[in-house]
Structure formats: C-alpha cells, structure tokens
PDB file of C-alpha atoms and ligand atoms in Angstrom:
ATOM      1  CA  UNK A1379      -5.768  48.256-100.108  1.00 80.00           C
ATOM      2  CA  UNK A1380      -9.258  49.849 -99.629  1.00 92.00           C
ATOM      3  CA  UNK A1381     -10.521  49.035 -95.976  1.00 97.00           C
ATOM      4  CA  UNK A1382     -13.638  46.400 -96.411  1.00 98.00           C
ATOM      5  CA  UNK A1383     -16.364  47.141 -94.066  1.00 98.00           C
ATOM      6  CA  UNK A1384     -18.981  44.311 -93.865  1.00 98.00           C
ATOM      7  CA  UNK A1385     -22.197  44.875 -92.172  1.00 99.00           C
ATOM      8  CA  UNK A1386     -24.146  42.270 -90.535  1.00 98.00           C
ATOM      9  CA  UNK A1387     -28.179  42.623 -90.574  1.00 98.00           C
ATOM     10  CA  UNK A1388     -31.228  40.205 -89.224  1.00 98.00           C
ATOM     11  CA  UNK A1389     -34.301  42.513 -90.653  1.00 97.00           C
ATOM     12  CA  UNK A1390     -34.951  45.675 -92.116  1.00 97.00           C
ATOM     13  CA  UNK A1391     -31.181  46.959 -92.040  1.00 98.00           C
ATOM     14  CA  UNK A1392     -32.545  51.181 -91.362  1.00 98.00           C
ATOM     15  CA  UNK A1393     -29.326  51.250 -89.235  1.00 98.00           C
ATOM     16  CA  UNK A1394     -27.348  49.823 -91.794  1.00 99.00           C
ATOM     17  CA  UNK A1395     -29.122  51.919 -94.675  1.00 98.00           C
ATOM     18  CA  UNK A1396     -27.698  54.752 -92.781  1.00 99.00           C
ATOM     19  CA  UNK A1397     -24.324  53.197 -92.461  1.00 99.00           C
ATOM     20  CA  UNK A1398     -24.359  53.309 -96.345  1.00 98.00           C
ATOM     21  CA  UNK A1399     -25.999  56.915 -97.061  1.00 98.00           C
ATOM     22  CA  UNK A1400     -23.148  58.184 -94.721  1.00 98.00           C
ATOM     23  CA  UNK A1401     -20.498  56.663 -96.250  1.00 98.00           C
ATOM     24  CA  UNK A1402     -21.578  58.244 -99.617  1.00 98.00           C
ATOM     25  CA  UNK A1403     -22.416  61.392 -98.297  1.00 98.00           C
ATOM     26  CA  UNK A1404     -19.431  61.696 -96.058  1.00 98.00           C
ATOM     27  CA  UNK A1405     -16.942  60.589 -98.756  1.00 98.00           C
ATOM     28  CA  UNK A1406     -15.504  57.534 -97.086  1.00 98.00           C
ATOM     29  CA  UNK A1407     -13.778  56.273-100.047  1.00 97.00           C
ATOM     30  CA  UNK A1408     -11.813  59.660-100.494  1.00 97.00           C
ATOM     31  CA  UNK A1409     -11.340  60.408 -96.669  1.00 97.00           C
ATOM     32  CA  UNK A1410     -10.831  57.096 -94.961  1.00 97.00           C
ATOM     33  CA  UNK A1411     -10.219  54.949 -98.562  1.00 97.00           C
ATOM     34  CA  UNK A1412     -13.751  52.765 -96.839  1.00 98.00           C
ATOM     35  CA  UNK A1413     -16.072  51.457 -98.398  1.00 97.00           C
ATOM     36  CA  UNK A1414     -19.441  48.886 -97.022  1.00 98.00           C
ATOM     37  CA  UNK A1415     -18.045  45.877 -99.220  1.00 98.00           C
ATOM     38  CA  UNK A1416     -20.927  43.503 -98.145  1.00 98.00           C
ATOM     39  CA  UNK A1417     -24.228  42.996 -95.875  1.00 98.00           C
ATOM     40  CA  UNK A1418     -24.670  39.857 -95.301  1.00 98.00           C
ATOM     41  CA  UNK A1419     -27.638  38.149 -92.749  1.00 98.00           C
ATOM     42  CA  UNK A1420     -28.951  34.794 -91.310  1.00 98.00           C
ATOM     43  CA  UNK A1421     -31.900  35.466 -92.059  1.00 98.00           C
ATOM     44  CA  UNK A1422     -32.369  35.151 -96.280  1.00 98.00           C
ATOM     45  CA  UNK A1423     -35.666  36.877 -96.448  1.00 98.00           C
ATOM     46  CA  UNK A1424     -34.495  39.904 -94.153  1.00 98.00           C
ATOM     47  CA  UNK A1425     -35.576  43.282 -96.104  1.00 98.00           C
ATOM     48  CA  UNK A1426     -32.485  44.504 -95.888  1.00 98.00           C
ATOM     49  CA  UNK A1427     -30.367  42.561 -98.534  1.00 98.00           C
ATOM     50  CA  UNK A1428     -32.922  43.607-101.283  1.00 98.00           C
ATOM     51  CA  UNK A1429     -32.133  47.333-100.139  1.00 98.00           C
ATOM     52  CA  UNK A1430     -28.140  46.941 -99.976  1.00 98.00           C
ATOM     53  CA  UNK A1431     -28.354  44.897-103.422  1.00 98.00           C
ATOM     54  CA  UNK A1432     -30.272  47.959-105.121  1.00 98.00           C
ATOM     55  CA  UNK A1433     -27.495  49.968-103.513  1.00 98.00           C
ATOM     56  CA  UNK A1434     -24.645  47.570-105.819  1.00 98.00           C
ATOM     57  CA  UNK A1435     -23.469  45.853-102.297  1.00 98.00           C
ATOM     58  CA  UNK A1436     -22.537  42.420-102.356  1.00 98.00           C
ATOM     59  CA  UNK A1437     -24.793  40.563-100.596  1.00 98.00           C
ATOM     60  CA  UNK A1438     -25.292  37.284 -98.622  1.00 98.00           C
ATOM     61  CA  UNK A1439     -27.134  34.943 -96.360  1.00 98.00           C
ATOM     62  CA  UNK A1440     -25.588  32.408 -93.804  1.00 98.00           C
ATOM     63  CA  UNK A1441     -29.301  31.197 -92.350  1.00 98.00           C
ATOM     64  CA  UNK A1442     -28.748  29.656 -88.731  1.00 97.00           C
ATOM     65  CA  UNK A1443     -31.629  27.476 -89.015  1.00 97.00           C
ATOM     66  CA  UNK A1444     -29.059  25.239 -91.552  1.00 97.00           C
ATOM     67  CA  UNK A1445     -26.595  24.787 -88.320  1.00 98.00           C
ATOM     68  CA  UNK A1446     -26.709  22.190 -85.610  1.00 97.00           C
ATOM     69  CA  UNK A1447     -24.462  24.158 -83.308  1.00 97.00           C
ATOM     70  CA  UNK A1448     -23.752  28.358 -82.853  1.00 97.00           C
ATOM     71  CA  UNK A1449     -19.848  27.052 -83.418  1.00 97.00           C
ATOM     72  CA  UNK A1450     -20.414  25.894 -86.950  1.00 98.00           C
ATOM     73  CA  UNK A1451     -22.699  28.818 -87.717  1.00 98.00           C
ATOM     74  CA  UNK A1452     -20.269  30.931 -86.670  1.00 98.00           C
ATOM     75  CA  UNK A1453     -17.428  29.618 -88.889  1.00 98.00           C
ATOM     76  CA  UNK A1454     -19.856  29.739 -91.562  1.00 98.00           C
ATOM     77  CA  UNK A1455     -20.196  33.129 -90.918  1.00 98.00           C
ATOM     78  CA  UNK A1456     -16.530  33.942 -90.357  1.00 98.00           C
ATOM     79  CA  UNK A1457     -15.798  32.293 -93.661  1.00 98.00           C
ATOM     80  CA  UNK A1458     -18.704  34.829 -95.544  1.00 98.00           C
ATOM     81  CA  UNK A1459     -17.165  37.215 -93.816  1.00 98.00           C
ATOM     82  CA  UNK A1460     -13.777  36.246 -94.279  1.00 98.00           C
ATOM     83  CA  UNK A1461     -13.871  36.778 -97.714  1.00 98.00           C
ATOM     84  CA  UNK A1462     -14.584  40.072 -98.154  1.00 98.00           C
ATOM     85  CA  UNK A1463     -10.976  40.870 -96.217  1.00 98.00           C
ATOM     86  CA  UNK A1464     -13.025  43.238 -93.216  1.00 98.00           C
ATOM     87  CA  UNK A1465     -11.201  45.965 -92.058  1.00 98.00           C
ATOM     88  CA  UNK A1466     -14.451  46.807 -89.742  1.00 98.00           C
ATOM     89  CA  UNK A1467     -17.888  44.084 -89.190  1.00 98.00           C
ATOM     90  CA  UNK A1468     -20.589  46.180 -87.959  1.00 99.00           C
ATOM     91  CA  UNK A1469     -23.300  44.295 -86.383  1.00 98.00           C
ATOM     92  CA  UNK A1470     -26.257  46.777 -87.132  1.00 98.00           C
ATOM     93  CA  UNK A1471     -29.801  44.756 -85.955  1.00 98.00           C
ATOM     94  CA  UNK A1472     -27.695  41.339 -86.013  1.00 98.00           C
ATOM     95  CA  UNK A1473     -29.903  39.132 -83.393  1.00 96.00           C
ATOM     96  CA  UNK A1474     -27.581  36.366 -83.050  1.00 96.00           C
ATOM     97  CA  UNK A1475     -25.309  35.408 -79.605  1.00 95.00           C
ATOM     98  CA  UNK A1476     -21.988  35.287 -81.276  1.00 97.00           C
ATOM     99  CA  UNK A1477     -19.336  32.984 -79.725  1.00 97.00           C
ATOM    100  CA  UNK A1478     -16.515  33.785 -78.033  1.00 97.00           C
ATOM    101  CA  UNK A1479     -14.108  32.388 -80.093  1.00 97.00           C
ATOM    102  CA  UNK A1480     -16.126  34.303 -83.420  1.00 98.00           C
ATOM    103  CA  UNK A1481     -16.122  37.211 -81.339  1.00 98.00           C
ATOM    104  CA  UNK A1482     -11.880  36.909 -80.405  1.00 97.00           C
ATOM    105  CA  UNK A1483     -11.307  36.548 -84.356  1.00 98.00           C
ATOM    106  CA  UNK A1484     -12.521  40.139 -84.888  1.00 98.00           C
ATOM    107  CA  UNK A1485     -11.183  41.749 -81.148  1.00 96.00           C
ATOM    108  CA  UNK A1486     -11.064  45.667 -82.213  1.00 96.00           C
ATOM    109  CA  UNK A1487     -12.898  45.307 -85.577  1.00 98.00           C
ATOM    110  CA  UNK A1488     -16.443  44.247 -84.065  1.00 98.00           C
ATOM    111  CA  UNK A1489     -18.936  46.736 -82.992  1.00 98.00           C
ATOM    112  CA  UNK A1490     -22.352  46.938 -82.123  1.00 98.00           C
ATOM    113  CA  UNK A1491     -25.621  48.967 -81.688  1.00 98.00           C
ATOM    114  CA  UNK A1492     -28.103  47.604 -78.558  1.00 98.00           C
ATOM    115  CA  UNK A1493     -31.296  49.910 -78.353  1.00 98.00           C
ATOM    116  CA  UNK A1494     -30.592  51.013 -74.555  1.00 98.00           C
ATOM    117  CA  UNK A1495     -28.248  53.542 -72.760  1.00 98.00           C
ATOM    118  CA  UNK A1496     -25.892  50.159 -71.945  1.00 98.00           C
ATOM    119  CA  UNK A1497     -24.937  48.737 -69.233  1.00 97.00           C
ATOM    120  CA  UNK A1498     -29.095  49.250 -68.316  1.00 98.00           C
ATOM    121  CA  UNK A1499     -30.838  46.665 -70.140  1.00 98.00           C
ATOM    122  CA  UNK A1500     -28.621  44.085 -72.028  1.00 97.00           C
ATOM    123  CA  UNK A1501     -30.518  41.689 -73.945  1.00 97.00           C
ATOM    124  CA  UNK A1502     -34.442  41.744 -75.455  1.00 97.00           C
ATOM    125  CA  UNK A1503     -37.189  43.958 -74.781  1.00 98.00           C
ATOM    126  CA  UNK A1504     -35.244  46.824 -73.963  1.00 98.00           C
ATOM    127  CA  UNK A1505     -38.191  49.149 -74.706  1.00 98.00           C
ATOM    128  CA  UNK A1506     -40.641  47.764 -72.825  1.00 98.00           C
ATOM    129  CA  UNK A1507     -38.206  46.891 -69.582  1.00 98.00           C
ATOM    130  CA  UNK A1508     -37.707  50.340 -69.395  1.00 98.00           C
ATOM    131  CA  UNK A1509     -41.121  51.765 -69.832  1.00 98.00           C
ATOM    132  CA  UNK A1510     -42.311  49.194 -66.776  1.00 98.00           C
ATOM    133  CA  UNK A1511     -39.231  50.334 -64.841  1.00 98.00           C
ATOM    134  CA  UNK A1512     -40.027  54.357 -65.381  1.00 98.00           C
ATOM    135  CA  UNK A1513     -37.510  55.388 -66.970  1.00 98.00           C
ATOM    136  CA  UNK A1514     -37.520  59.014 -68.163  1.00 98.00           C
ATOM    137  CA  UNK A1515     -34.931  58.716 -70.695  1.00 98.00           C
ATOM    138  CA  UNK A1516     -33.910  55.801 -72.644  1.00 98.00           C
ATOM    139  CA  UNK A1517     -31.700  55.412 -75.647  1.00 98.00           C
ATOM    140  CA  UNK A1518     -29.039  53.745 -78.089  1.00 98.00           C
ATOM    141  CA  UNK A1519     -25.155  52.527 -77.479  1.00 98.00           C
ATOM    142  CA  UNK A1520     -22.482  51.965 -80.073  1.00 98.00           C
ATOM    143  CA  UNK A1521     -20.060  49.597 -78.686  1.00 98.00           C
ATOM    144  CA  UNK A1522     -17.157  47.373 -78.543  1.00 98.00           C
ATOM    145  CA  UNK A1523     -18.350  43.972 -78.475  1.00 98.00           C
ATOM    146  CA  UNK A1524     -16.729  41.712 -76.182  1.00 97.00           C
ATOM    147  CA  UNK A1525     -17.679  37.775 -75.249  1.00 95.00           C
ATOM    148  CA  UNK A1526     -20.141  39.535 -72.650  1.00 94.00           C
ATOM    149  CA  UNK A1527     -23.464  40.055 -74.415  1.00 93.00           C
ATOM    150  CA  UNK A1528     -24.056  43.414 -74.623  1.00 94.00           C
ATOM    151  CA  UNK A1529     -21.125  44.782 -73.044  1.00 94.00           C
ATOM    152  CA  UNK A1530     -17.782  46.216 -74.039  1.00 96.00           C
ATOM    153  CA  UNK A1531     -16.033  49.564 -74.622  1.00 98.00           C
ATOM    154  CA  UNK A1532     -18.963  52.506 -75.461  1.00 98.00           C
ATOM    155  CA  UNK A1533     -18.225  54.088 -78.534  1.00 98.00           C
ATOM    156  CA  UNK A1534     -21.526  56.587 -78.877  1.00 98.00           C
ATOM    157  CA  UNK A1535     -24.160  56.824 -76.885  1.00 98.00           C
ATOM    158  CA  UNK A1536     -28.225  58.927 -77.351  1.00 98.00           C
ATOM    159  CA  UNK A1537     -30.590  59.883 -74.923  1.00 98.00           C
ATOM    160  CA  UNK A1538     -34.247  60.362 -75.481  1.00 98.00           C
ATOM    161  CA  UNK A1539     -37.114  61.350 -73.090  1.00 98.00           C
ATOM    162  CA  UNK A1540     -39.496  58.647 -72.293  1.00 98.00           C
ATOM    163  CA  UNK A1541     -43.018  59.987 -72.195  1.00 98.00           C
ATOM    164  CA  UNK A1542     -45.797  59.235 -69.985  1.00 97.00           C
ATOM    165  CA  UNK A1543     -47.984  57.593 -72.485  1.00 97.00           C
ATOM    166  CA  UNK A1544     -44.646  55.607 -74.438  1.00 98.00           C
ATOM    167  CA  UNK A1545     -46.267  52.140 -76.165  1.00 98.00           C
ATOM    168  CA  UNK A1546     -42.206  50.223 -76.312  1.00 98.00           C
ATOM    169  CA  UNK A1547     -43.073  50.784 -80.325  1.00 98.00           C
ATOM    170  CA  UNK A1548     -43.682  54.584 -80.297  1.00 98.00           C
ATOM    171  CA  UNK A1549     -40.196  54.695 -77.567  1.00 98.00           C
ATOM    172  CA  UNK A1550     -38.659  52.248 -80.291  1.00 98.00           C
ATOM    173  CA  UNK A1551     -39.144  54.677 -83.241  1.00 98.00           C
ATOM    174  CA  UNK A1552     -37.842  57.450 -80.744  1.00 98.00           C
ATOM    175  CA  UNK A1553     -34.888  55.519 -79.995  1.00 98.00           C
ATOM    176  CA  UNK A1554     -34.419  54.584 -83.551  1.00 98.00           C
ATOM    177  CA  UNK A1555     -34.227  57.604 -85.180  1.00 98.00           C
ATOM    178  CA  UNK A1556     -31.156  58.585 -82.954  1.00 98.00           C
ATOM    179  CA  UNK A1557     -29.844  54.856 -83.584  1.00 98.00           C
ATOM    180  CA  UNK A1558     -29.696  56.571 -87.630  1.00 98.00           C
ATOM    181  CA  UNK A1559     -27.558  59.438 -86.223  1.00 98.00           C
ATOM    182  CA  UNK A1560     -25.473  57.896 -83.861  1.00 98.00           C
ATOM    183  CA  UNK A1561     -24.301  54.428 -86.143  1.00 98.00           C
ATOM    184  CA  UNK A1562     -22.758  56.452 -88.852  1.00 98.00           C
ATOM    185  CA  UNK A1563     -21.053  58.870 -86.371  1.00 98.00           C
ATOM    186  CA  UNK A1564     -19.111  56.022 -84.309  1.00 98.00           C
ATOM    187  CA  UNK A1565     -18.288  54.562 -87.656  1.00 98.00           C
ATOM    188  CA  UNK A1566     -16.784  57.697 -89.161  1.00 98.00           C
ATOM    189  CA  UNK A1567     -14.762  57.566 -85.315  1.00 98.00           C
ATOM    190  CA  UNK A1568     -13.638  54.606 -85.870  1.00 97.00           C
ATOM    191  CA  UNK A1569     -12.353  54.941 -89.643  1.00 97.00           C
ATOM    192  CA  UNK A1570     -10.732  58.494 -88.615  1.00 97.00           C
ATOM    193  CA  UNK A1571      -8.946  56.856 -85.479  1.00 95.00           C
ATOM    194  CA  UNK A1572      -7.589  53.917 -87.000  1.00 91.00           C
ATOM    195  CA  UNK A1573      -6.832  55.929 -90.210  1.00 84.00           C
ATOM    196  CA  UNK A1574      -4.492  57.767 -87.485  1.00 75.00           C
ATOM    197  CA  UNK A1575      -2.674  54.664 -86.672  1.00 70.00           C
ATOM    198  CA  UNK A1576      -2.264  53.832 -90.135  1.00 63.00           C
ATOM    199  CA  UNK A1577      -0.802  56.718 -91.237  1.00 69.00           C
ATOM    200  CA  UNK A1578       1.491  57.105 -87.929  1.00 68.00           C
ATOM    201  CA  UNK A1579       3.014  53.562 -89.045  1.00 70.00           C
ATOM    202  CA  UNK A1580       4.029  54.449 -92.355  1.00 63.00           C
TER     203      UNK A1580
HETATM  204  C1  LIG B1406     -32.273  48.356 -83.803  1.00 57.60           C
HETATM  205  O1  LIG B1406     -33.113  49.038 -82.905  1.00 57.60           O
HETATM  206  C2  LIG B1406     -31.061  47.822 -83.081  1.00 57.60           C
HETATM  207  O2  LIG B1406     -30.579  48.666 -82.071  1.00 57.60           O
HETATM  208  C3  LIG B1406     -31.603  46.546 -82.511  1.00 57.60           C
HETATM  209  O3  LIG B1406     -32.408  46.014 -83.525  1.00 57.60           O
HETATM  210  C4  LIG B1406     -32.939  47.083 -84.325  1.00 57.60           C
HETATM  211  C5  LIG B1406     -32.599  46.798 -85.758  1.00 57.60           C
HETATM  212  O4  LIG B1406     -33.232  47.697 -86.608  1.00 57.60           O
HETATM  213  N1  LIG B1406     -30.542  45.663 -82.133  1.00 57.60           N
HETATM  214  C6  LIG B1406     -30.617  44.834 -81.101  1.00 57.60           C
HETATM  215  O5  LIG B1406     -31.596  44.731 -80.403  1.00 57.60           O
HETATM  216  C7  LIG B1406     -29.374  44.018 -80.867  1.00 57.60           C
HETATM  217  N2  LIG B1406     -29.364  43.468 -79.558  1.00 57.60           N
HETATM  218  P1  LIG B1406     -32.725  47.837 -88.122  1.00 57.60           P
HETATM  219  O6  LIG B1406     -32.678  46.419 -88.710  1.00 57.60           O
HETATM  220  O7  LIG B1406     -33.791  48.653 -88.795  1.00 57.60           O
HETATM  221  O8  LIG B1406     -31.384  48.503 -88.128  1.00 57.60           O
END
C-alpha cells in the first residue's frame, strides 16, 4: 500500500509547496512508493489549499474557530486525517498547540518545522526575539514533535547569519528560504529510513 503523507498548513503552505515539488522531482512514488495524499488546514481561507488543489491534492479544512475545546478540534482533525491512512503528517506552518493525546496517536509519524535553531526560541516571534537578543546566526529545525511545544528529536537543522540591520521580516525570508531546503531533505530522511525498516521486515 502506497505510504500517505498528509501535510498540515495554517497560511501560505511555501514549506509545504516544497514538500510537493520534491516529492515530484525526487521521485517519491518510485523510490519510497510516497506520495502527499492531502493538505489539509484550520484555517479555510489559508492560500495554501488553492495551491495544493491546482497541484490535484486532496484538500481540506477543519477550522478551530467551529470547536469549543482543542480536544474536540483535535479529533476532528485526527478523523480528516485519519482518513487518508498517514504513513507521515507533516506539520509545515501548522499554528495550532496540538494535544497530547493528538500528538501520542501519531508518536514517530509527526514532525515539525519551528523557524529557530531549537531548543533557542520555542514558541512566537522567533525572529524578532532573536534580533533583540543579538544573535548572529539564527535559523530553521525539523523535528520530532513531542507533547512539549517545540521540542523533540532534531531531524535537520539551518543556520543563517543575522545582519546588523535584520527587520524580523527580512531575517524571516532568510530563514525561510533554508526552511524550502531543509523540509524536503528531512522528509526524504525519513521515507529512506523507515523504507529501511520496511524492507528489513519482509
Ligand atoms: C514557517 O516559517 C514555519 O517555520 C513557521 O511558519 C512559517 C510558515 O510558512 N512555523 C511556525 O512558526 C510553527 N511554530 P509557510 O506557510 O509559507 O510554510
């Protein structure tokens, strides 16, 4: 059965546009038999599920705002998610505090890109914190996530210079352009490594 990866998005979705290009360009389907089954969002308007339906991706749109509680709008989720069988959910821009027990269901499937060189600088604002704490380099982590917010196993990580007149949008388009290179890089990790384990247990 083809390994469903499912990519979770609250905006624009340029990390997971570069998922996608990737996994056409790199030949997922032939190397790693992967494909990106579905993007789906809690945010219906978010830019990114026009791109990924022009792309032929299924999309979808669980929107918090409907949900009284994170629990129930995280078994909504689940259930979106659920049903596109994920071998992988990549949360690529996702700006939602996921439960623990949402986070438990996918333990080893569930990564995550945070727009800092993690552990510095969990949560918002990461650009700006580190341009008022003088930083000279910043960056981008691919992780593991675990029920700690922005912590867990570190997959990939960039560095980029932070220079003396940085605005946190000009470091944030620095930072993002490595986010492009570095997402579909941990991904392709991840496919080969647990293709490995596949093919050891058969
Ligand atoms: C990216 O910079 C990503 O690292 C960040 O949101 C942006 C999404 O951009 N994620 C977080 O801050 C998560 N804590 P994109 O929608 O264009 O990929």
């Amino acid at each position: 059965m083809p390994r469903h990866i499912v990519i979770l998005i609250s905006g624009s979705g340029s990390n997971m546009a570069a998922i996608v290009r990737a996994a056409a360009a790199g030949r997922w389907a032939q190397r790693f038999d992967a494909r990106v089954a579905a993007v789906l969002s809690n945010r219906p308007d978010a830019a990114g599920l026009t791109w990924a339906r022009g792309e032929g991706i299924a999309t979808g749109a669980v929107d918090h705002k409907a949900f009284e509680s994170r629990e129930a709008f995280d078994a909504a989720l689940a259930s979106a998610i659920d049903a596109h069988s994920p071998a992988l959910v990549v949360l690529a821009g996702f700006m939602r505090i996921l439960t623990p027990g949402f986070v438990e269901r996918y333990a080893g499937r569930l990564i995550n890109i945070h727009p800092s060189l993690l552990p510095a600088f969990p949560g918002l604002h990461t650009h700006r914190r580190a341009i008022e704490a003088g930083c000279r380099v910043a960056g981008a982590t691919v992780h593991q996530v675990t029920t700690e917010l922005d912590h867990g196993p570190i997959l990939a990580q960039a560095a980029v210079p932070v220079l003396p007149d940085d605005t946190p949008e000009s470091l944030a388009a620095r930072v993002l352009s490595q986010e492009h290179r570095i997402y579909p890089l941990a991904v392709e990790q991840w496919l080969a490594a647990s293709s490995e384990v596949v093919a050891r247990a058969t």
